[in-house]
Short mmCIF file of C-alpha atoms in Angstrom, two decimals:
data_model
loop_
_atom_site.label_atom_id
_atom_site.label_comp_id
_atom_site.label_asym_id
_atom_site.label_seq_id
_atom_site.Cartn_x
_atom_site.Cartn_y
_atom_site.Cartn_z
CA UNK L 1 4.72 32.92 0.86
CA UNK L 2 2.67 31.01 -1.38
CA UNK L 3 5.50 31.25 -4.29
CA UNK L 4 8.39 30.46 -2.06
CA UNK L 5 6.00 26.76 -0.80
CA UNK L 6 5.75 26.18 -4.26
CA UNK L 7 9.39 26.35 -5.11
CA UNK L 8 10.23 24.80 -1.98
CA UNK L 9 11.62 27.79 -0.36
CA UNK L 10 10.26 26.34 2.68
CA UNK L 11 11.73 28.76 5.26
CA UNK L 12 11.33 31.48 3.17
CA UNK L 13 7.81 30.94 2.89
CA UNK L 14 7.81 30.33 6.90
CA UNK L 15 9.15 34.01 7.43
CA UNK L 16 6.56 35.43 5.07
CA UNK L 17 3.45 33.61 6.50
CA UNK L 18 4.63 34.76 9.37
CA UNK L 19 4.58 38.28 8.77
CA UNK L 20 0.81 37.71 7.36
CA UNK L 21 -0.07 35.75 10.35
CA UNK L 22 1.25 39.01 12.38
CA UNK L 23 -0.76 41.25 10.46
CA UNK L 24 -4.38 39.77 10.94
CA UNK L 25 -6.37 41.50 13.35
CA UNK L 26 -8.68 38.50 15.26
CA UNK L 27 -12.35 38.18 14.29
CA UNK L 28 -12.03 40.64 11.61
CA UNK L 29 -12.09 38.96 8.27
CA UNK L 30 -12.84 34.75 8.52
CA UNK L 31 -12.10 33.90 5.21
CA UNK L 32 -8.64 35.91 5.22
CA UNK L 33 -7.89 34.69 8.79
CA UNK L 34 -8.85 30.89 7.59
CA UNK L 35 -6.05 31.24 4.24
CA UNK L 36 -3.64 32.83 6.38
CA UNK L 37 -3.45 30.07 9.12
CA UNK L 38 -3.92 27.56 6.65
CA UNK L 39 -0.61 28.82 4.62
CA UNK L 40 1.05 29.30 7.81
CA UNK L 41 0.45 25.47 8.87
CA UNK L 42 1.83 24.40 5.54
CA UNK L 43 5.10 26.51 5.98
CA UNK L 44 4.78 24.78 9.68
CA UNK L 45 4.74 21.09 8.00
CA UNK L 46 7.29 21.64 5.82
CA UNK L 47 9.47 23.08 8.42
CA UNK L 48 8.80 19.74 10.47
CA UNK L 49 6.81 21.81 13.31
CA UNK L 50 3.66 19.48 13.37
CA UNK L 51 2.65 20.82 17.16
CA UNK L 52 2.28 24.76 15.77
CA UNK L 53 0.74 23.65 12.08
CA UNK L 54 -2.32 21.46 14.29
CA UNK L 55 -2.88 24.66 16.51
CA UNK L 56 -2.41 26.89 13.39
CA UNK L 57 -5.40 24.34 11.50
CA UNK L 58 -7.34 24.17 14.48
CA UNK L 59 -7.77 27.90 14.05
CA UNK L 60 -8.49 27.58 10.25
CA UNK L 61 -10.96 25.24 10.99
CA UNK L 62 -13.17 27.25 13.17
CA UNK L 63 -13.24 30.00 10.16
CA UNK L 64 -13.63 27.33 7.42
CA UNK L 65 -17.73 28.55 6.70
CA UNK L 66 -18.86 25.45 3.52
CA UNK L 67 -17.83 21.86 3.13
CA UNK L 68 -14.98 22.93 0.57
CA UNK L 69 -13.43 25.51 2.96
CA UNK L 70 -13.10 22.69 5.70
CA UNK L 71 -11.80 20.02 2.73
CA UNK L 72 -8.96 22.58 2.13
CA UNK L 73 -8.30 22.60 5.94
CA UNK L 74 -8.72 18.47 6.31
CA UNK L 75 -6.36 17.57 3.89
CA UNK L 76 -3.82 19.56 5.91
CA UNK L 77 -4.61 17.52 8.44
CA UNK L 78 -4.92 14.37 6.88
CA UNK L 79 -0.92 14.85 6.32
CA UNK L 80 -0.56 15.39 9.36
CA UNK L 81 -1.90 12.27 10.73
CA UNK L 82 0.40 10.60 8.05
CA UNK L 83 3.24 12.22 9.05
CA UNK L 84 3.01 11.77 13.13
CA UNK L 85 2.07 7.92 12.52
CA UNK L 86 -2.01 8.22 13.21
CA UNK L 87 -2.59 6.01 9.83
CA UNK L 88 -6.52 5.67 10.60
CA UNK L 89 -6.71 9.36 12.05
CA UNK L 90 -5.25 10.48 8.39
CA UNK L 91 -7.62 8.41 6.41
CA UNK L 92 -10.54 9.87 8.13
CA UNK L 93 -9.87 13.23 7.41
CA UNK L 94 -8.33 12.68 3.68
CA UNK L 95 -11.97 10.78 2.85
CA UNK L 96 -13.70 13.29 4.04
CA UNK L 97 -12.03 16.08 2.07
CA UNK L 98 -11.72 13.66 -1.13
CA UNK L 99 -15.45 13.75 -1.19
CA UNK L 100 -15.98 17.27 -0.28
CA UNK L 101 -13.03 19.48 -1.64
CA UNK L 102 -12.27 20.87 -5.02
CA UNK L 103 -10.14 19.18 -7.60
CA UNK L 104 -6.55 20.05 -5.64
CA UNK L 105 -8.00 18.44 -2.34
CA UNK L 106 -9.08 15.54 -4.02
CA UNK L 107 -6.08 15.13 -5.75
CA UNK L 108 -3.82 15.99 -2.16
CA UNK L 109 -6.55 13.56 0.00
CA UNK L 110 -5.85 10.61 -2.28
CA UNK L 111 -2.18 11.53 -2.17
CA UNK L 112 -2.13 10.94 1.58
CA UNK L 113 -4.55 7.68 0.71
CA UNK L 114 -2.16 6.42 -1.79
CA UNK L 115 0.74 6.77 1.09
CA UNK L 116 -1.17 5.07 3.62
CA UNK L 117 -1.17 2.11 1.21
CA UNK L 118 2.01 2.22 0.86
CA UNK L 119 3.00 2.45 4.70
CA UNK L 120 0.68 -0.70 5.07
CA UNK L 121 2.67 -2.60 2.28
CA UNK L 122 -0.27 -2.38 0.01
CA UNK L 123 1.99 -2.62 -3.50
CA UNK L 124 -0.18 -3.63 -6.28
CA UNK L 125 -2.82 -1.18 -4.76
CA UNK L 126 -0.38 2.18 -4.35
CA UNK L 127 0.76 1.18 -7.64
CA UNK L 128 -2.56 1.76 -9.29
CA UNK L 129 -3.62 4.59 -7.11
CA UNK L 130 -0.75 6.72 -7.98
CA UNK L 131 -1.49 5.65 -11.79
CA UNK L 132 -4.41 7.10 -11.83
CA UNK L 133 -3.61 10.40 -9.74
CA UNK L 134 -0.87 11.04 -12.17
CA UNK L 135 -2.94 11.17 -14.74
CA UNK L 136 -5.59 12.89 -13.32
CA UNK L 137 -3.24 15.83 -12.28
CA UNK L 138 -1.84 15.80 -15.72
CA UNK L 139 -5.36 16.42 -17.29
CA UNK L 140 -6.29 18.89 -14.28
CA UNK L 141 -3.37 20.80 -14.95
CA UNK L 142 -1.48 20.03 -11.54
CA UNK L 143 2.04 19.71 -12.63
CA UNK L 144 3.60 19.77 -8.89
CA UNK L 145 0.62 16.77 -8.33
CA UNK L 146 1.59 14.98 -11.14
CA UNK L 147 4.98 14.93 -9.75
CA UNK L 148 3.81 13.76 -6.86
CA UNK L 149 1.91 10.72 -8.03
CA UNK L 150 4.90 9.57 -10.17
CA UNK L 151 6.99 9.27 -7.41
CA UNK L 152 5.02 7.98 -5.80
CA UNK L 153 4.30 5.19 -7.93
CA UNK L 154 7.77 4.77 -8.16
CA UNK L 155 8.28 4.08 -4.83
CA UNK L 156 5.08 1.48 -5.13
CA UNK L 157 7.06 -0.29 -8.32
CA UNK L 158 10.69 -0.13 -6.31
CA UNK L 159 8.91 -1.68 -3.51
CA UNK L 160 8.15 -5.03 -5.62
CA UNK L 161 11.73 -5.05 -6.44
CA UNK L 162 11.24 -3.88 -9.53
CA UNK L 163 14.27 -1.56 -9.75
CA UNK L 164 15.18 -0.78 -13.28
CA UNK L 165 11.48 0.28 -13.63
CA UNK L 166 11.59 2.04 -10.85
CA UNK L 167 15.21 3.83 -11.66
CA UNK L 168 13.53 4.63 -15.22
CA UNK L 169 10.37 6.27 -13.24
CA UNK L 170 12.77 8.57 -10.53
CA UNK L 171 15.16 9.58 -13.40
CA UNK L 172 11.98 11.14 -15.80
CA UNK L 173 10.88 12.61 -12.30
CA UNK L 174 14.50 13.94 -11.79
CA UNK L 175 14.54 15.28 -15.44
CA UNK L 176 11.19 17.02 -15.08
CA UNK L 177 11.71 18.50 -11.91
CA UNK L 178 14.87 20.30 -13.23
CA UNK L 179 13.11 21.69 -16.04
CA UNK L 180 10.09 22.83 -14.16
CA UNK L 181 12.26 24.12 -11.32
CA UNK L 182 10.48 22.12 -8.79
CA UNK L 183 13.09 21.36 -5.97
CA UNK L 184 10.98 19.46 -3.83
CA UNK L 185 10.27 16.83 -6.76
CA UNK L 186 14.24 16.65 -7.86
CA UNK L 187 14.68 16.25 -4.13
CA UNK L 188 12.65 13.18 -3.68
CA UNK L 189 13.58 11.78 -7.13
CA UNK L 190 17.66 11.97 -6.03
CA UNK L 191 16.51 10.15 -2.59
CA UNK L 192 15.14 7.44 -4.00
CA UNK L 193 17.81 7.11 -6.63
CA UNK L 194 20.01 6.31 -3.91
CA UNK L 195 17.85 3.63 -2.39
CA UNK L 196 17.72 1.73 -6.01
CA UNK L 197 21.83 2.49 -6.00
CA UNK L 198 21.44 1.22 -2.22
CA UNK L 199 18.97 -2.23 -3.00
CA UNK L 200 21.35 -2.55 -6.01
CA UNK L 201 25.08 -2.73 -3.90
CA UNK L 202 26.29 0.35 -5.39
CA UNK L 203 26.61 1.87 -2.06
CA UNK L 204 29.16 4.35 -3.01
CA UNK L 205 26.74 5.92 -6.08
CA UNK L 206 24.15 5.62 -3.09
CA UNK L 207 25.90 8.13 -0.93
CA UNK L 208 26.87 10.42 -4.05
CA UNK L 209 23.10 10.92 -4.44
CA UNK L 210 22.21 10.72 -1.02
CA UNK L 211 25.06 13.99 -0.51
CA UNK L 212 23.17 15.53 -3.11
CA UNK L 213 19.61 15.41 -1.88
CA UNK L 214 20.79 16.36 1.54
CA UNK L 215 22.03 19.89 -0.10
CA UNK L 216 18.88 20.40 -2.06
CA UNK L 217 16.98 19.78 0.87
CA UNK L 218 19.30 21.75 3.07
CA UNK L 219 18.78 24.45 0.70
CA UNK L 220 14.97 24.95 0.50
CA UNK L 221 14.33 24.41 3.96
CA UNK L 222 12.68 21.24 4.15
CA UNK L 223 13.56 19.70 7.68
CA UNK L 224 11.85 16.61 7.01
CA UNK L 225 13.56 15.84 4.17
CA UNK L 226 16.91 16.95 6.07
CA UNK L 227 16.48 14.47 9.11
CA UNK L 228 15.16 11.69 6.40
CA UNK L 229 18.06 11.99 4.32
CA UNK L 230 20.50 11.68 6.93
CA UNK L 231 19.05 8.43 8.61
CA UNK L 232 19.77 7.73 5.00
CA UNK L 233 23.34 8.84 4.91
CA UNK L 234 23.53 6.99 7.46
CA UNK L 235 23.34 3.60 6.80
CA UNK L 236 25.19 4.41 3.78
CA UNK L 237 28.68 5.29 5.67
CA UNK L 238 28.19 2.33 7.97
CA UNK L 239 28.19 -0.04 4.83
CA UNK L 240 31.16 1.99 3.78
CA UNK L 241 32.71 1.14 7.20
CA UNK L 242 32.38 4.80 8.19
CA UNK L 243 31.43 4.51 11.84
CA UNK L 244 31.77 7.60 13.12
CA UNK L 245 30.45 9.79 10.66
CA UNK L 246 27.06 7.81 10.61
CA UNK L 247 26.89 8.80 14.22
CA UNK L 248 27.62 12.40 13.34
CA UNK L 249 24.70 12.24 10.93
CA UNK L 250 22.66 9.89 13.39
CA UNK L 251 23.13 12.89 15.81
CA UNK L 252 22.67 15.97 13.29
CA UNK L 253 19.25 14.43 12.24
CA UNK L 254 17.82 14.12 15.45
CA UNK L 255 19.08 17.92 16.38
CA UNK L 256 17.25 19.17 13.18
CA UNK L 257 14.02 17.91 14.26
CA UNK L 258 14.40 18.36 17.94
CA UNK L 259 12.15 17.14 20.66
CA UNK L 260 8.93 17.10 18.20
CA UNK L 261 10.20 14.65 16.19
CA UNK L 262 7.52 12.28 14.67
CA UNK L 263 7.47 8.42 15.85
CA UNK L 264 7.96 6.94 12.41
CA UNK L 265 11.35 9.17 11.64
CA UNK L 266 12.61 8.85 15.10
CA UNK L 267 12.25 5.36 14.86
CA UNK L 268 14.46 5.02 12.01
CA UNK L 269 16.96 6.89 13.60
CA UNK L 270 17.10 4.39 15.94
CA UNK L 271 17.19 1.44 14.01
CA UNK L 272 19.95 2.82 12.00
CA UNK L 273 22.34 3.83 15.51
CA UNK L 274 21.21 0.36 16.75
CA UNK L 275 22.66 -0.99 13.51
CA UNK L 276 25.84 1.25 14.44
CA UNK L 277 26.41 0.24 17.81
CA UNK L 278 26.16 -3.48 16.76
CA UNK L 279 28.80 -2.95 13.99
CA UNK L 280 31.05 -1.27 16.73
CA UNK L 281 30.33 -4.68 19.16
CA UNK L 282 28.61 -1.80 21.81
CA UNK L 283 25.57 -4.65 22.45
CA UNK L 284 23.77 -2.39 25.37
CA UNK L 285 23.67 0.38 23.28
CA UNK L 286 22.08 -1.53 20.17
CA UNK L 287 19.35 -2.65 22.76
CA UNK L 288 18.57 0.63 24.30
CA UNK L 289 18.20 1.91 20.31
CA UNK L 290 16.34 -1.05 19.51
CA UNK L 291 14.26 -1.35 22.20
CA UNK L 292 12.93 2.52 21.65
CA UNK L 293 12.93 2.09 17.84
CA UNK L 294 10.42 -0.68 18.07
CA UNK L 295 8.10 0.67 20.95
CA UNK L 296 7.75 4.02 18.33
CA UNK L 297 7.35 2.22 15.38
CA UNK L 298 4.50 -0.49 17.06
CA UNK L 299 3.03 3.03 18.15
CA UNK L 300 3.19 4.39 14.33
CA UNK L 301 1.91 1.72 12.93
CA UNK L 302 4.46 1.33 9.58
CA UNK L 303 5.20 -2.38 8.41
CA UNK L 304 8.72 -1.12 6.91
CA UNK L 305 10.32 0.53 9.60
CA UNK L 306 8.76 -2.02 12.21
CA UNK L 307 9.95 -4.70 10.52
CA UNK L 308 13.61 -3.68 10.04
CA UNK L 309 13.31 -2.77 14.20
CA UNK L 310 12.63 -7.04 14.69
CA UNK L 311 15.24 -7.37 12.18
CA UNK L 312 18.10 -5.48 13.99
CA UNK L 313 16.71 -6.63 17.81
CA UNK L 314 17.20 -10.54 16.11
CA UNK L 315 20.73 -9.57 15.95
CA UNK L 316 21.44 -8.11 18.61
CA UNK L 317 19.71 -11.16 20.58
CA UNK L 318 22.07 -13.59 18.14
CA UNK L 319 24.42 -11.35 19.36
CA UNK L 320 24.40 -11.71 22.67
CA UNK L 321 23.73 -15.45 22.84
CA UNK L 322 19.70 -14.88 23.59
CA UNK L 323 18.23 -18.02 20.85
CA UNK L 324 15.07 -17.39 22.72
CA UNK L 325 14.60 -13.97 22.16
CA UNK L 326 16.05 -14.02 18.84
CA UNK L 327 13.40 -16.76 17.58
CA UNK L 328 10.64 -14.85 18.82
CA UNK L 329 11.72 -11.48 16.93
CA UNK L 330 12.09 -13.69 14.19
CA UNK L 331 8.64 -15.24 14.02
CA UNK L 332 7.63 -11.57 14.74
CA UNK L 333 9.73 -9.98 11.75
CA UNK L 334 8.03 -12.64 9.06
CA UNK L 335 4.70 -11.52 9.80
CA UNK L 336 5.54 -7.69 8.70
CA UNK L 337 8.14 -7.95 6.22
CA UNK L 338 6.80 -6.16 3.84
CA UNK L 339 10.09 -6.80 0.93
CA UNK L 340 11.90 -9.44 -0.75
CA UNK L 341 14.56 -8.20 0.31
CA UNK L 342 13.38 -7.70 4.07
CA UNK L 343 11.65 -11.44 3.56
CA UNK L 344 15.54 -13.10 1.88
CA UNK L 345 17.35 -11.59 5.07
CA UNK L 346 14.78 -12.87 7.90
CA UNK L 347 15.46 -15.99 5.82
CA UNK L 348 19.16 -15.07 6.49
CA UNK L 349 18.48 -14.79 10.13
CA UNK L 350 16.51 -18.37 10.72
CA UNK L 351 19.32 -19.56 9.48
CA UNK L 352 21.77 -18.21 11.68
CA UNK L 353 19.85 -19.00 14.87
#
């Protein structure tokens, strides 16, 4: 199970922790009962089943028997937290195992830090953060961290519209991951590929590489990934004029994550079928999206996704003739924008109203 996670065989590894979780016999051993559960919630995560990996760390917890056992278990958490939209929930836990795990902990608690900053639009400071972890994996001997961090970091530099840099940063990553057969990392490197193709027009290269991330990640498993690249296929057929196969992929992501879907993804589903419905002049629809898509994200606490939600409810309220309303989610939409480019097209929308 362990070699399947780290190739990114994520259901493969699911079906073999399994088996191990099967096999333990309660009370017997803590310290094998505490690595099984903890593997198991990581196949869990990467699956996108964040309800059964809590339960699953709850119980490694309550074997976890020195400060470094419950880092291990923390850190887990911590990603957790990050992943469901609980921003101050996952820094508490990822300081706490920074300053009590091993080197790996450290180096996966200031991961989750680093992504924090960037949820909160924090560029200049994820920039630096990820700098550092990449080279402290590299000297630690973490190649799948180092990875990590430079994606990361590219993400930090794309996000200051810095996209040649950026491009340069997810094509080494791309490269690297290839050679080192690390699917996960060539995964995330082609997704954000197609976002610079995406910020730079070339919608049609955007959806090439947004295809091609959507088999990888098909491939090993990762549901996350899955639902995240199809939001992103998305939007990419409804620039293409594609209408009804964004819906189709609008409607396969939110099957592949199911009811347990976490606020920040489902909220960018619903931005994106918002954006749909308005293209296709179906103005209820686009509200009922919108309206869901920004309770979710005000619950998850993300400037990005947020601020694209006040973005798409200003048009909708253009729209449908509503100046009030739209001036309001337009004052509302300049104090997250977290972009130039989400800054240039509230600029866009002042205008218009």
């Amino acid at each position: 199970a362990e070699r399947a996670l780290a190739l990114g065989e994520a259901e493969e590894a699911h079906g073999w922790a399994q088996g191990a979780l099967a096999l333990l016999v309660p009370d017997a051993d803590a310290t094998r009962e505490r690595d099984v559960t903890l593997l198991y919630a990581r196949t869990a995560v990467a699956l996108g089943d964040l309800v059964a990996a809590r339960v699953a760390l709850a119980r490694a917890r309550s074997c976890s028997a020195s400060p470094a056992d419950d880092a291990r278990v923390g850190v887990e958490l911590a990603e957790i937290a990050y992943l469901g939209g609980d921003l101050r929930a996952a820094v508490e836990e990822a300081d706490r195992a920074r300053d009590a795990g091993d080197a790996r902990a450290r180096l996966k608690a200031r991961n989750v830090l680093g992504k924090v900053m960037l949820a909160e639009a924090r560029w200049d400071e994820a920039d630096r953060h990820f700098a550092e972890d990449a080279q402290e994996a590299l000297a630690g001997g973490d190649l799948a961290g180092e990875l990590r961090a430079r994606l990361n970091r590219g993400i930090a530099i794309l996000s200051k519209g810095l996209l040649e840099e950026a491009r340069a940063i997810f094509e080494a990553v791309l490269a690297d991951g290839e050679r080192r057969r690390d699917a996960r990392a060539c995964a995330f490197a082609l997704a954000n590929l197609s976002v610079v193709a995406a910020w730079k027009h070339e919608y049609a290269v955007a959806l090439s590489l947004a295809e091609r991330t959507l088999k990888l990640s098909q491939h090993i498993g990762d549901r996350m990934k899955v639902a995240q690249t199809l939001a992103t296929v998305a939007e990419l057929r409804l620039k293409l004029g594609l209408f009804a196969h964004a819906e189709h992929a609008i409607a396969f992501g939110r099957r592949t994550l199911g009811p347990g879907i976490p606020p920040a993804r489902s909220a960018h589903f619903c931005v994106v079928a918002a954006r749909i419905a308005l293209a296709r002049g179906f103005t209820e629809e686009a509200q009922r999206e919108i309206a869901r898509a920004i309770a979710e994200a005000e619950a998850d606490g993300g400037r990005e996704v947020l601020a694209q939600a006040y973005r798409v409810a200003a048009r909708v309220a253009l729209e449908d003739g509503d100046l009030g309303r739209a001036a309001e989610l337009i004052a509302r939409t300049r104090e997250v924008a977290p972009t130039d480019e989400a800054r240039a097209e509230t600029a866009m929308l002042a205008a218009l109203h």
